[in-house]
Amino acid sequence: MGNVSIDEKLNLELESFLKDIEATESLDELEKVKTKYLGRKSFLSTVLKNIGTLDPAERPIVGKKANDVRKTIESKINDKEKYLKDLEFEKKLREEKVDLTLPGKKLPSGKKNIISKVIEEIEEIFIGMGFEIAEGPEVETDYYNFEALNTPKDHPARSLHDTFFISEDILLRTHTSPVQIRYMESHKPPIYIIAPGKVYRRDYDVSHTPMFTQIEGLAVDKDINFGNLKWVLQTFAHEVFGKDRKVRFRPHYFPFTEPSVEVDVSCNICDGKGCRVCSNTGWLEIMGAGMVDPNLYSFVGYNEEEVSGFAFGMGVERICMLKYGIDDLRLFFENDLRFISQF
Ligand code: DAH
């Protein structure tokens, strides 16, 4: 009779287990079920431990039954464990899902400096008129910066430039005009170039910084005259400041041009009526220019009887200030994002 009751108890135990496992919803719960039905204190362990106390004839029958039940329980627990683990993994995947179609985080991007943009704009204008871009070194010799530009050592025009000298003969160029000499030395006319670049002078206030940017221009060909100069610079001024600006050429002096002029455009702030920006003159000076002084040709081996030309030079920051109404030159070099990001 005892074995029948054990058999029945095992059946009841299995039934109870099946109900519990069915209701198990987490790995934690599953661990408890496992302890309850297979642990040291479980009914099944007790039966298997005490099998030796049974009637020898009953032992194999009860033993087999108990083992069958244990195997069934073990395999159901394994199945459930796998199922719950898969479920948990899927849940994790769902939570960590990355939607590749969502827009990414935007990083602030760098932009071209306004000076670079204006240089490019000016380059485009002159390229449109047949000019090419040339370059020269920022560390120059006295010869190219002054001497060959008709400015010998004792020349009074040298005092216009407060020069950074590196040695007696080497200096930081004070203007882009030395590119004229270097280019003519290595090329034969016809020459139509502009040369943008940094220049250096010992100055610092609202309208002067020790480094600033110039664009040099040079045209040398047969029969170039002042009318060609006027047309080119007028066309340039209209492109940069607008077709309704008036342009005027005012006599001036530069050692390397003869005759020399300064070029003014009518003030775009007051439309020529006179205001603070144009110092009540109605005009804004935008560059120096003139016919290439024939003396320069002797420095580069040209025959002054055969060629003529014009040259001009402008400050890029100044053009920027006039174009955009900026009143302090130092703003260009302070890298204040509130300033930079306006353009
Ligand atoms: N180099 C002059 C300066 O820095 C500007 C200049 C004036 C350049 C007249 C020229 C020119 O080529 O013809 O003040």
PDB file of C-alpha atoms in Angstrom, residues 38-264:
ATOM      1  CA  LEU A  38      14.266  19.485  -6.838  1.00  0.00           C
ATOM      2  CA  GLY A  39      16.011  21.009  -3.781  1.00  0.00           C
ATOM      3  CA  ARG A  40      17.441  18.991  -0.866  1.00  0.00           C
ATOM      4  CA  LYS A  41      14.239  19.382   1.129  1.00  0.00           C
ATOM      5  CA  SER A  42      11.884  18.617  -1.764  1.00  0.00           C
ATOM      6  CA  PHE A  43       9.499  15.713  -1.694  1.00  0.00           C
ATOM      7  CA  LEU A  44      11.333  14.086  -4.601  1.00  0.00           C
ATOM      8  CA  SER A  45      14.719  14.238  -2.853  1.00  0.00           C
ATOM      9  CA  THR A  46      13.196  12.769   0.279  1.00  0.00           C
ATOM     10  CA  VAL A  47      11.710   9.857  -1.691  1.00  0.00           C
ATOM     11  CA  LEU A  48      14.987   9.146  -3.501  1.00  0.00           C
ATOM     12  CA  LYS A  49      16.978   9.435  -0.247  1.00  0.00           C
ATOM     13  CA  ASN A  50      14.755   6.995   1.560  1.00  0.00           C
ATOM     14  CA  ILE A  51      14.386   4.438  -1.213  1.00  0.00           C
ATOM     15  CA  GLY A  52      16.621   2.062   0.687  1.00  0.00           C
ATOM     16  CA  THR A  53      14.069   1.829   3.480  1.00  0.00           C
ATOM     17  CA  LEU A  54      11.450   0.421   1.102  1.00  0.00           C
ATOM     18  CA  ASP A  55      10.566  -3.116   0.433  1.00  0.00           C
ATOM     19  CA  PRO A  56      13.214  -4.539  -1.967  1.00  0.00           C
ATOM     20  CA  ALA A  57      10.500  -5.389  -4.499  1.00  0.00           C
ATOM     21  CA  GLU A  58       9.138  -1.876  -4.474  1.00  0.00           C
ATOM     22  CA  ARG A  59      12.502  -0.148  -4.765  1.00  0.00           C
ATOM     23  CA  PRO A  60      12.955  -0.390  -8.583  1.00  0.00           C
ATOM     24  CA  ILE A  61       9.331   0.603  -9.225  1.00  0.00           C
ATOM     25  CA  VAL A  62       9.375   3.625  -6.933  1.00  0.00           C
ATOM     26  CA  GLY A  63      12.921   4.447  -8.047  1.00  0.00           C
ATOM     27  CA  LYS A  64      11.961   4.456 -11.720  1.00  0.00           C
ATOM     28  CA  LYS A  65       8.823   6.514 -11.060  1.00  0.00           C
ATOM     29  CA  ALA A  66      10.714   9.057  -8.971  1.00  0.00           C
ATOM     30  CA  ASN A  67      13.438   9.333 -11.612  1.00  0.00           C
ATOM     31  CA  ASP A  68      10.884   9.755 -14.393  1.00  0.00           C
ATOM     32  CA  VAL A  69       9.180  12.523 -12.437  1.00  0.00           C
ATOM     33  CA  ARG A  70      12.586  14.159 -11.758  1.00  0.00           C
ATOM     34  CA  LYS A  71      13.490  14.017 -15.474  1.00  0.00           C
ATOM     35  CA  THR A  72      10.143  15.499 -16.467  1.00  0.00           C
ATOM     36  CA  ILE A  73      10.568  18.308 -13.900  1.00  0.00           C
ATOM     37  CA  GLU A  74      14.161  18.972 -14.971  1.00  0.00           C
ATOM     38  CA  SER A  75      13.330  19.112 -18.646  1.00  0.00           C
ATOM     39  CA  LYS A  76      10.301  21.398 -18.058  1.00  0.00           C
ATOM     40  CA  ILE A  77      12.477  23.697 -15.947  1.00  0.00           C
ATOM     41  CA  ASN A  78      15.139  23.763 -18.690  1.00  0.00           C
ATOM     42  CA  ASP A  79      12.534  24.544 -21.342  1.00  0.00           C
ATOM     43  CA  LYS A  80      11.031  27.282 -19.228  1.00  0.00           C
ATOM     44  CA  GLU A  81      14.458  28.711 -18.439  1.00  0.00           C
ATOM     45  CA  LYS A  82      15.311  28.932 -22.119  1.00  0.00           C
ATOM     46  CA  TYR A  83      11.935  30.470 -22.865  1.00  0.00           C
ATOM     47  CA  LEU A  84      12.274  33.097 -20.131  1.00  0.00           C
ATOM     48  CA  LYS A  85      15.840  33.943 -21.150  1.00  0.00           C
ATOM     49  CA  ASP A  86      14.789  34.436 -24.765  1.00  0.00           C
ATOM     50  CA  LEU A  87      11.934  36.605 -23.594  1.00  0.00           C
ATOM     51  CA  GLU A  88      14.239  38.723 -21.471  1.00  0.00           C
ATOM     52  CA  PHE A  89      16.725  39.089 -24.349  1.00  0.00           C
ATOM     53  CA  GLU A  90      14.003  40.167 -26.721  1.00  0.00           C
ATOM     54  CA  LYS A  91      12.770  42.682 -24.203  1.00  0.00           C
ATOM     55  CA  LYS A  92      16.282  44.060 -23.866  1.00  0.00           C
ATOM     56  CA  LEU A  93      16.631  44.312 -27.635  1.00  0.00           C
ATOM     57  CA  ARG A  94      13.361  46.140 -27.862  1.00  0.00           C
ATOM     58  CA  GLU A  95      14.441  48.602 -25.166  1.00  0.00           C
ATOM     59  CA  GLU A  96      17.834  49.200 -26.737  1.00  0.00           C
ATOM     60  CA  LYS A  97      16.539  49.412 -30.255  1.00  0.00           C
ATOM     61  CA  VAL A  98      18.316  52.066 -32.353  1.00  0.00           C
ATOM     62  CA  ASP A  99      16.170  53.818 -34.916  1.00  0.00           C
ATOM     63  CA  LEU A 100      18.561  54.540 -37.751  1.00  0.00           C
ATOM     64  CA  THR A 101      15.999  56.729 -39.473  1.00  0.00           C
ATOM     65  CA  LEU A 102      15.963  59.262 -36.593  1.00  0.00           C
ATOM     66  CA  PRO A 103      17.858  62.492 -37.352  1.00  0.00           C
ATOM     67  CA  GLY A 104      21.301  62.627 -35.722  1.00  0.00           C
ATOM     68  CA  LYS A 105      22.487  65.172 -33.186  1.00  0.00           C
ATOM     69  CA  LYS A 106      23.658  68.277 -34.969  1.00  0.00           C
ATOM     70  CA  LEU A 107      27.188  69.407 -34.142  1.00  0.00           C
ATOM     71  CA  PRO A 108      27.965  73.056 -34.656  1.00  0.00           C
ATOM     72  CA  SER A 109      29.939  73.307 -37.869  1.00  0.00           C
ATOM     73  CA  GLY A 110      32.807  75.627 -38.641  1.00  0.00           C
ATOM     74  CA  LYS A 111      32.362  78.317 -41.246  1.00  0.00           C
ATOM     75  CA  LYS A 112      34.575  80.293 -43.505  1.00  0.00           C
ATOM     76  CA  ASN A 113      35.813  83.529 -42.006  1.00  0.00           C
ATOM     77  CA  ILE A 114      34.213  86.644 -43.511  1.00  0.00           C
ATOM     78  CA  ILE A 115      37.633  87.854 -44.719  1.00  0.00           C
ATOM     79  CA  SER A 116      38.142  84.619 -46.681  1.00  0.00           C
ATOM     80  CA  LYS A 117      34.664  84.953 -48.169  1.00  0.00           C
ATOM     81  CA  VAL A 118      35.258  88.527 -49.293  1.00  0.00           C
ATOM     82  CA  ILE A 119      38.668  87.564 -50.764  1.00  0.00           C
ATOM     83  CA  GLU A 120      36.921  84.835 -52.774  1.00  0.00           C
ATOM     84  CA  GLU A 121      34.221  87.233 -53.900  1.00  0.00           C
ATOM     85  CA  ILE A 122      36.828  89.761 -55.061  1.00  0.00           C
ATOM     86  CA  GLU A 123      38.845  87.025 -56.785  1.00  0.00           C
ATOM     87  CA  GLU A 124      35.737  85.964 -58.696  1.00  0.00           C
ATOM     88  CA  ILE A 125      35.141  89.515 -59.897  1.00  0.00           C
ATOM     89  CA  PHE A 126      38.686  89.883 -61.254  1.00  0.00           C
ATOM     90  CA  ILE A 127      38.808  86.364 -62.684  1.00  0.00           C
ATOM     91  CA  GLY A 128      35.674  87.388 -64.583  1.00  0.00           C
ATOM     92  CA  MET A 129      37.701  90.211 -66.127  1.00  0.00           C
ATOM     93  CA  GLY A 130      40.553  87.914 -67.182  1.00  0.00           C
ATOM     94  CA  PHE A 131      42.881  88.214 -64.172  1.00  0.00           C
ATOM     95  CA  GLU A 132      44.793  85.316 -62.577  1.00  0.00           C
ATOM     96  CA  ILE A 133      45.717  84.743 -58.918  1.00  0.00           C
ATOM     97  CA  ALA A 134      49.362  85.150 -57.864  1.00  0.00           C
ATOM     98  CA  GLU A 135      51.113  84.828 -54.506  1.00  0.00           C
ATOM     99  CA  GLY A 136      54.279  85.987 -52.799  1.00  0.00           C
ATOM    100  CA  PRO A 137      56.056  85.385 -49.476  1.00  0.00           C
ATOM    101  CA  GLU A 138      55.047  87.173 -46.266  1.00  0.00           C
ATOM    102  CA  VAL A 139      58.681  87.295 -45.148  1.00  0.00           C
ATOM    103  CA  GLU A 140      60.302  89.599 -47.681  1.00  0.00           C
ATOM    104  CA  THR A 141      63.554  91.327 -48.397  1.00  0.00           C
ATOM    105  CA  ASP A 142      63.992  95.068 -48.276  1.00  0.00           C
ATOM    106  CA  TYR A 143      64.643  94.894 -52.013  1.00  0.00           C
ATOM    107  CA  TYR A 144      61.200  93.585 -53.019  1.00  0.00           C
ATOM    108  CA  ASN A 145      59.237  95.428 -50.354  1.00  0.00           C
ATOM    109  CA  PHE A 146      60.822  98.851 -50.962  1.00  0.00           C
ATOM    110  CA  GLU A 147      63.863  99.137 -53.205  1.00  0.00           C
ATOM    111  CA  ALA A 148      62.472  97.663 -56.442  1.00  0.00           C
ATOM    112  CA  LEU A 149      59.192  99.482 -55.798  1.00  0.00           C
ATOM    113  CA  ASN A 150      60.993 102.759 -56.309  1.00  0.00           C
ATOM    114  CA  THR A 151      61.393 103.317 -52.583  1.00  0.00           C
ATOM    115  CA  PRO A 152      65.134 103.496 -51.795  1.00  0.00           C
ATOM    116  CA  LYS A 153      66.462 103.623 -48.221  1.00  0.00           C
ATOM    117  CA  ASP A 154      66.403 107.394 -47.878  1.00  0.00           C
ATOM    118  CA  HIS A 155      62.980 107.757 -49.518  1.00  0.00           C
ATOM    119  CA  PRO A 156      60.473 109.705 -47.379  1.00  0.00           C
ATOM    120  CA  ALA A 157      57.639 107.281 -48.313  1.00  0.00           C
ATOM    121  CA  ARG A 158      59.296 104.611 -46.169  1.00  0.00           C
ATOM    122  CA  SER A 159      58.116 106.389 -43.057  1.00  0.00           C
ATOM    123  CA  LEU A 160      54.531 105.586 -44.081  1.00  0.00           C
ATOM    124  CA  HIS A 161      55.210 101.976 -43.190  1.00  0.00           C
ATOM    125  CA  ASP A 162      56.076 101.091 -39.654  1.00  0.00           C
ATOM    126  CA  THR A 163      57.931  97.965 -40.589  1.00  0.00           C
ATOM    127  CA  PHE A 164      58.619  94.782 -38.604  1.00  0.00           C
ATOM    128  CA  PHE A 165      62.258  94.148 -39.429  1.00  0.00           C
ATOM    129  CA  ILE A 166      63.654  90.646 -38.864  1.00  0.00           C
ATOM    130  CA  SER A 167      67.163  91.694 -39.763  1.00  0.00           C
ATOM    131  CA  GLU A 168      68.516  94.734 -41.573  1.00  0.00           C
ATOM    132  CA  ASP A 169      67.507  93.224 -44.889  1.00  0.00           C
ATOM    133  CA  ILE A 170      64.659  90.834 -44.014  1.00  0.00           C
ATOM    134  CA  LEU A 171      61.218  92.039 -42.982  1.00  0.00           C
ATOM    135  CA  LEU A 172      57.536  91.146 -42.836  1.00  0.00           C
ATOM    136  CA  ARG A 173      56.060  92.632 -46.001  1.00  0.00           C
ATOM    137  CA  THR A 174      54.184  95.859 -45.293  1.00  0.00           C
ATOM    138  CA  HIS A 175      52.043  95.512 -48.421  1.00  0.00           C
ATOM    139  CA  THR A 176      51.347  93.039 -51.239  1.00  0.00           C
ATOM    140  CA  SER A 177      53.055  95.264 -53.820  1.00  0.00           C
ATOM    141  CA  PRO A 178      56.328  93.207 -53.775  1.00  0.00           C
ATOM    142  CA  VAL A 179      54.351  90.481 -55.578  1.00  0.00           C
ATOM    143  CA  GLN A 180      54.283  92.872 -58.563  1.00  0.00           C
ATOM    144  CA  ILE A 181      58.091  92.775 -58.798  1.00  0.00           C
ATOM    145  CA  ARG A 182      58.381  89.027 -58.175  1.00  0.00           C
ATOM    146  CA  TYR A 183      55.732  88.258 -60.784  1.00  0.00           C
ATOM    147  CA  MET A 184      57.214  90.541 -63.458  1.00  0.00           C
ATOM    148  CA  GLU A 185      60.681  89.057 -62.780  1.00  0.00           C
ATOM    149  CA  SER A 186      59.419  85.580 -63.618  1.00  0.00           C
ATOM    150  CA  HIS A 187      56.828  86.352 -66.317  1.00  0.00           C
ATOM    151  CA  LYS A 188      56.693  88.290 -69.570  1.00  0.00           C
ATOM    152  CA  PRO A 189      53.748  90.569 -70.437  1.00  0.00           C
ATOM    153  CA  PRO A 190      50.832  90.383 -70.950  1.00  0.00           C
ATOM    154  CA  ILE A 191      50.265  90.192 -67.197  1.00  0.00           C
ATOM    155  CA  TYR A 192      46.883  90.389 -65.502  1.00  0.00           C
ATOM    156  CA  ILE A 193      47.090  89.289 -61.865  1.00  0.00           C
ATOM    157  CA  ILE A 194      45.667  89.912 -58.461  1.00  0.00           C
ATOM    158  CA  ALA A 195      47.617  88.839 -55.361  1.00  0.00           C
ATOM    159  CA  PRO A 196      45.735  88.471 -52.052  1.00  0.00           C
ATOM    160  CA  GLY A 197      47.675  87.981 -48.823  1.00  0.00           C
ATOM    161  CA  LYS A 198      48.576  89.003 -45.308  1.00  0.00           C
ATOM    162  CA  VAL A 199      50.651  92.095 -44.631  1.00  0.00           C
ATOM    163  CA  TYR A 200      52.186  93.434 -41.406  1.00  0.00           C
ATOM    164  CA  ARG A 201      52.608  96.862 -39.858  1.00  0.00           C
ATOM    165  CA  ARG A 202      53.424  98.085 -36.365  1.00  0.00           C
ATOM    166  CA  ASP A 203      50.001  99.585 -35.626  1.00  0.00           C
ATOM    167  CA  TYR A 204      47.140  98.887 -33.261  1.00  0.00           C
ATOM    168  CA  ASP A 205      43.908 100.862 -32.799  1.00  0.00           C
ATOM    169  CA  VAL A 206      40.252 100.859 -34.055  1.00  0.00           C
ATOM    170  CA  SER A 207      41.361 101.074 -37.665  1.00  0.00           C
ATOM    171  CA  HIS A 208      44.791  99.361 -37.529  1.00  0.00           C
ATOM    172  CA  THR A 209      45.954  95.850 -36.605  1.00  0.00           C
ATOM    173  CA  PRO A 210      49.541  94.533 -36.843  1.00  0.00           C
ATOM    174  CA  MET A 211      48.401  91.998 -39.427  1.00  0.00           C
ATOM    175  CA  PHE A 212      45.790  92.635 -42.075  1.00  0.00           C
ATOM    176  CA  THR A 213      44.902  91.545 -45.589  1.00  0.00           C
ATOM    177  CA  GLN A 214      45.488  93.227 -48.912  1.00  0.00           C
ATOM    178  CA  ILE A 215      44.720  92.435 -52.507  1.00  0.00           C
ATOM    179  CA  GLU A 216      47.215  93.693 -55.051  1.00  0.00           C
ATOM    180  CA  GLY A 217      46.426  94.072 -58.717  1.00  0.00           C
ATOM    181  CA  LEU A 218      48.715  94.424 -61.696  1.00  0.00           C
ATOM    182  CA  ALA A 219      48.062  94.671 -65.429  1.00  0.00           C
ATOM    183  CA  VAL A 220      50.986  95.072 -67.820  1.00  0.00           C
ATOM    184  CA  ASP A 221      50.520  94.831 -71.569  1.00  0.00           C
ATOM    185  CA  LYS A 222      50.950  96.883 -74.737  1.00  0.00           C
ATOM    186  CA  ASP A 223      49.122 100.241 -74.706  1.00  0.00           C
ATOM    187  CA  ILE A 224      47.517 100.024 -71.301  1.00  0.00           C
ATOM    188  CA  ASN A 225      46.182 103.442 -70.356  1.00  0.00           C
ATOM    189  CA  PHE A 226      44.460 105.200 -67.497  1.00  0.00           C
ATOM    190  CA  GLY A 227      41.073 104.564 -69.106  1.00  0.00           C
ATOM    191  CA  ASN A 228      41.622 100.805 -68.706  1.00  0.00           C
ATOM    192  CA  LEU A 229      42.435 101.340 -65.029  1.00  0.00           C
ATOM    193  CA  LYS A 230      39.270 103.391 -64.527  1.00  0.00           C
ATOM    194  CA  TRP A 231      37.055 100.831 -66.216  1.00  0.00           C
ATOM    195  CA  VAL A 232      38.443  97.864 -64.301  1.00  0.00           C
ATOM    196  CA  LEU A 233      38.241  99.539 -60.896  1.00  0.00           C
ATOM    197  CA  GLN A 234      34.834 101.055 -61.565  1.00  0.00           C
ATOM    198  CA  THR A 235      33.506  97.667 -62.632  1.00  0.00           C
ATOM    199  CA  PHE A 236      34.992  96.146 -59.487  1.00  0.00           C
ATOM    200  CA  ALA A 237      33.468  98.821 -57.212  1.00  0.00           C
ATOM    201  CA  HIS A 238      30.039  98.373 -58.775  1.00  0.00           C
ATOM    202  CA  GLU A 239      30.222  94.589 -58.334  1.00  0.00           C
ATOM    203  CA  VAL A 240      31.188  94.814 -54.655  1.00  0.00           C
ATOM    204  CA  PHE A 241      29.155  97.822 -53.495  1.00  0.00           C
ATOM    205  CA  GLY A 242      26.325  97.979 -56.009  1.00  0.00           C
ATOM    206  CA  LYS A 243      25.720  99.545 -59.419  1.00  0.00           C
ATOM    207  CA  ASP A 244      24.238 102.721 -57.917  1.00  0.00           C
ATOM    208  CA  ARG A 245      27.539 103.686 -56.194  1.00  0.00           C
ATOM    209  CA  LYS A 246      29.468 106.567 -57.731  1.00  0.00           C
ATOM    210  CA  VAL A 247      33.211 106.069 -58.135  1.00  0.00           C
ATOM    211  CA  ARG A 248      35.800 108.829 -58.187  1.00  0.00           C
ATOM    212  CA  PHE A 249      39.563 108.947 -58.699  1.00  0.00           C
ATOM    213  CA  ARG A 250      41.435 111.423 -56.523  1.00  0.00           C
ATOM    214  CA  PRO A 251      45.084 112.406 -57.231  1.00  0.00           C
ATOM    215  CA  HIS A 252      47.468 110.900 -54.689  1.00  0.00           C
ATOM    216  CA  TYR A 253      51.073 109.801 -54.353  1.00  0.00           C
ATOM    217  CA  PHE A 254      52.658 106.338 -54.304  1.00  0.00           C
ATOM    218  CA  PRO A 255      56.356 105.747 -55.104  1.00  0.00           C
ATOM    219  CA  PHE A 256      55.612 102.926 -57.566  1.00  0.00           C
ATOM    220  CA  THR A 257      52.851 104.531 -59.655  1.00  0.00           C
ATOM    221  CA  GLU A 258      52.789 107.656 -61.766  1.00  0.00           C
ATOM    222  CA  PRO A 259      50.262 109.165 -61.871  1.00  0.00           C
ATOM    223  CA  SER A 260      48.772 107.827 -58.622  1.00  0.00           C
ATOM    224  CA  VAL A 261      45.212 108.002 -57.366  1.00  0.00           C
ATOM    225  CA  GLU A 262      43.061 106.989 -54.474  1.00  0.00           C
ATOM    226  CA  VAL A 263      39.740 105.458 -55.421  1.00  0.00           C
ATOM    227  CA  ASP A 264      36.584 106.450 -53.540  1.00  0.00           C
TER     228      ASP A 264
END
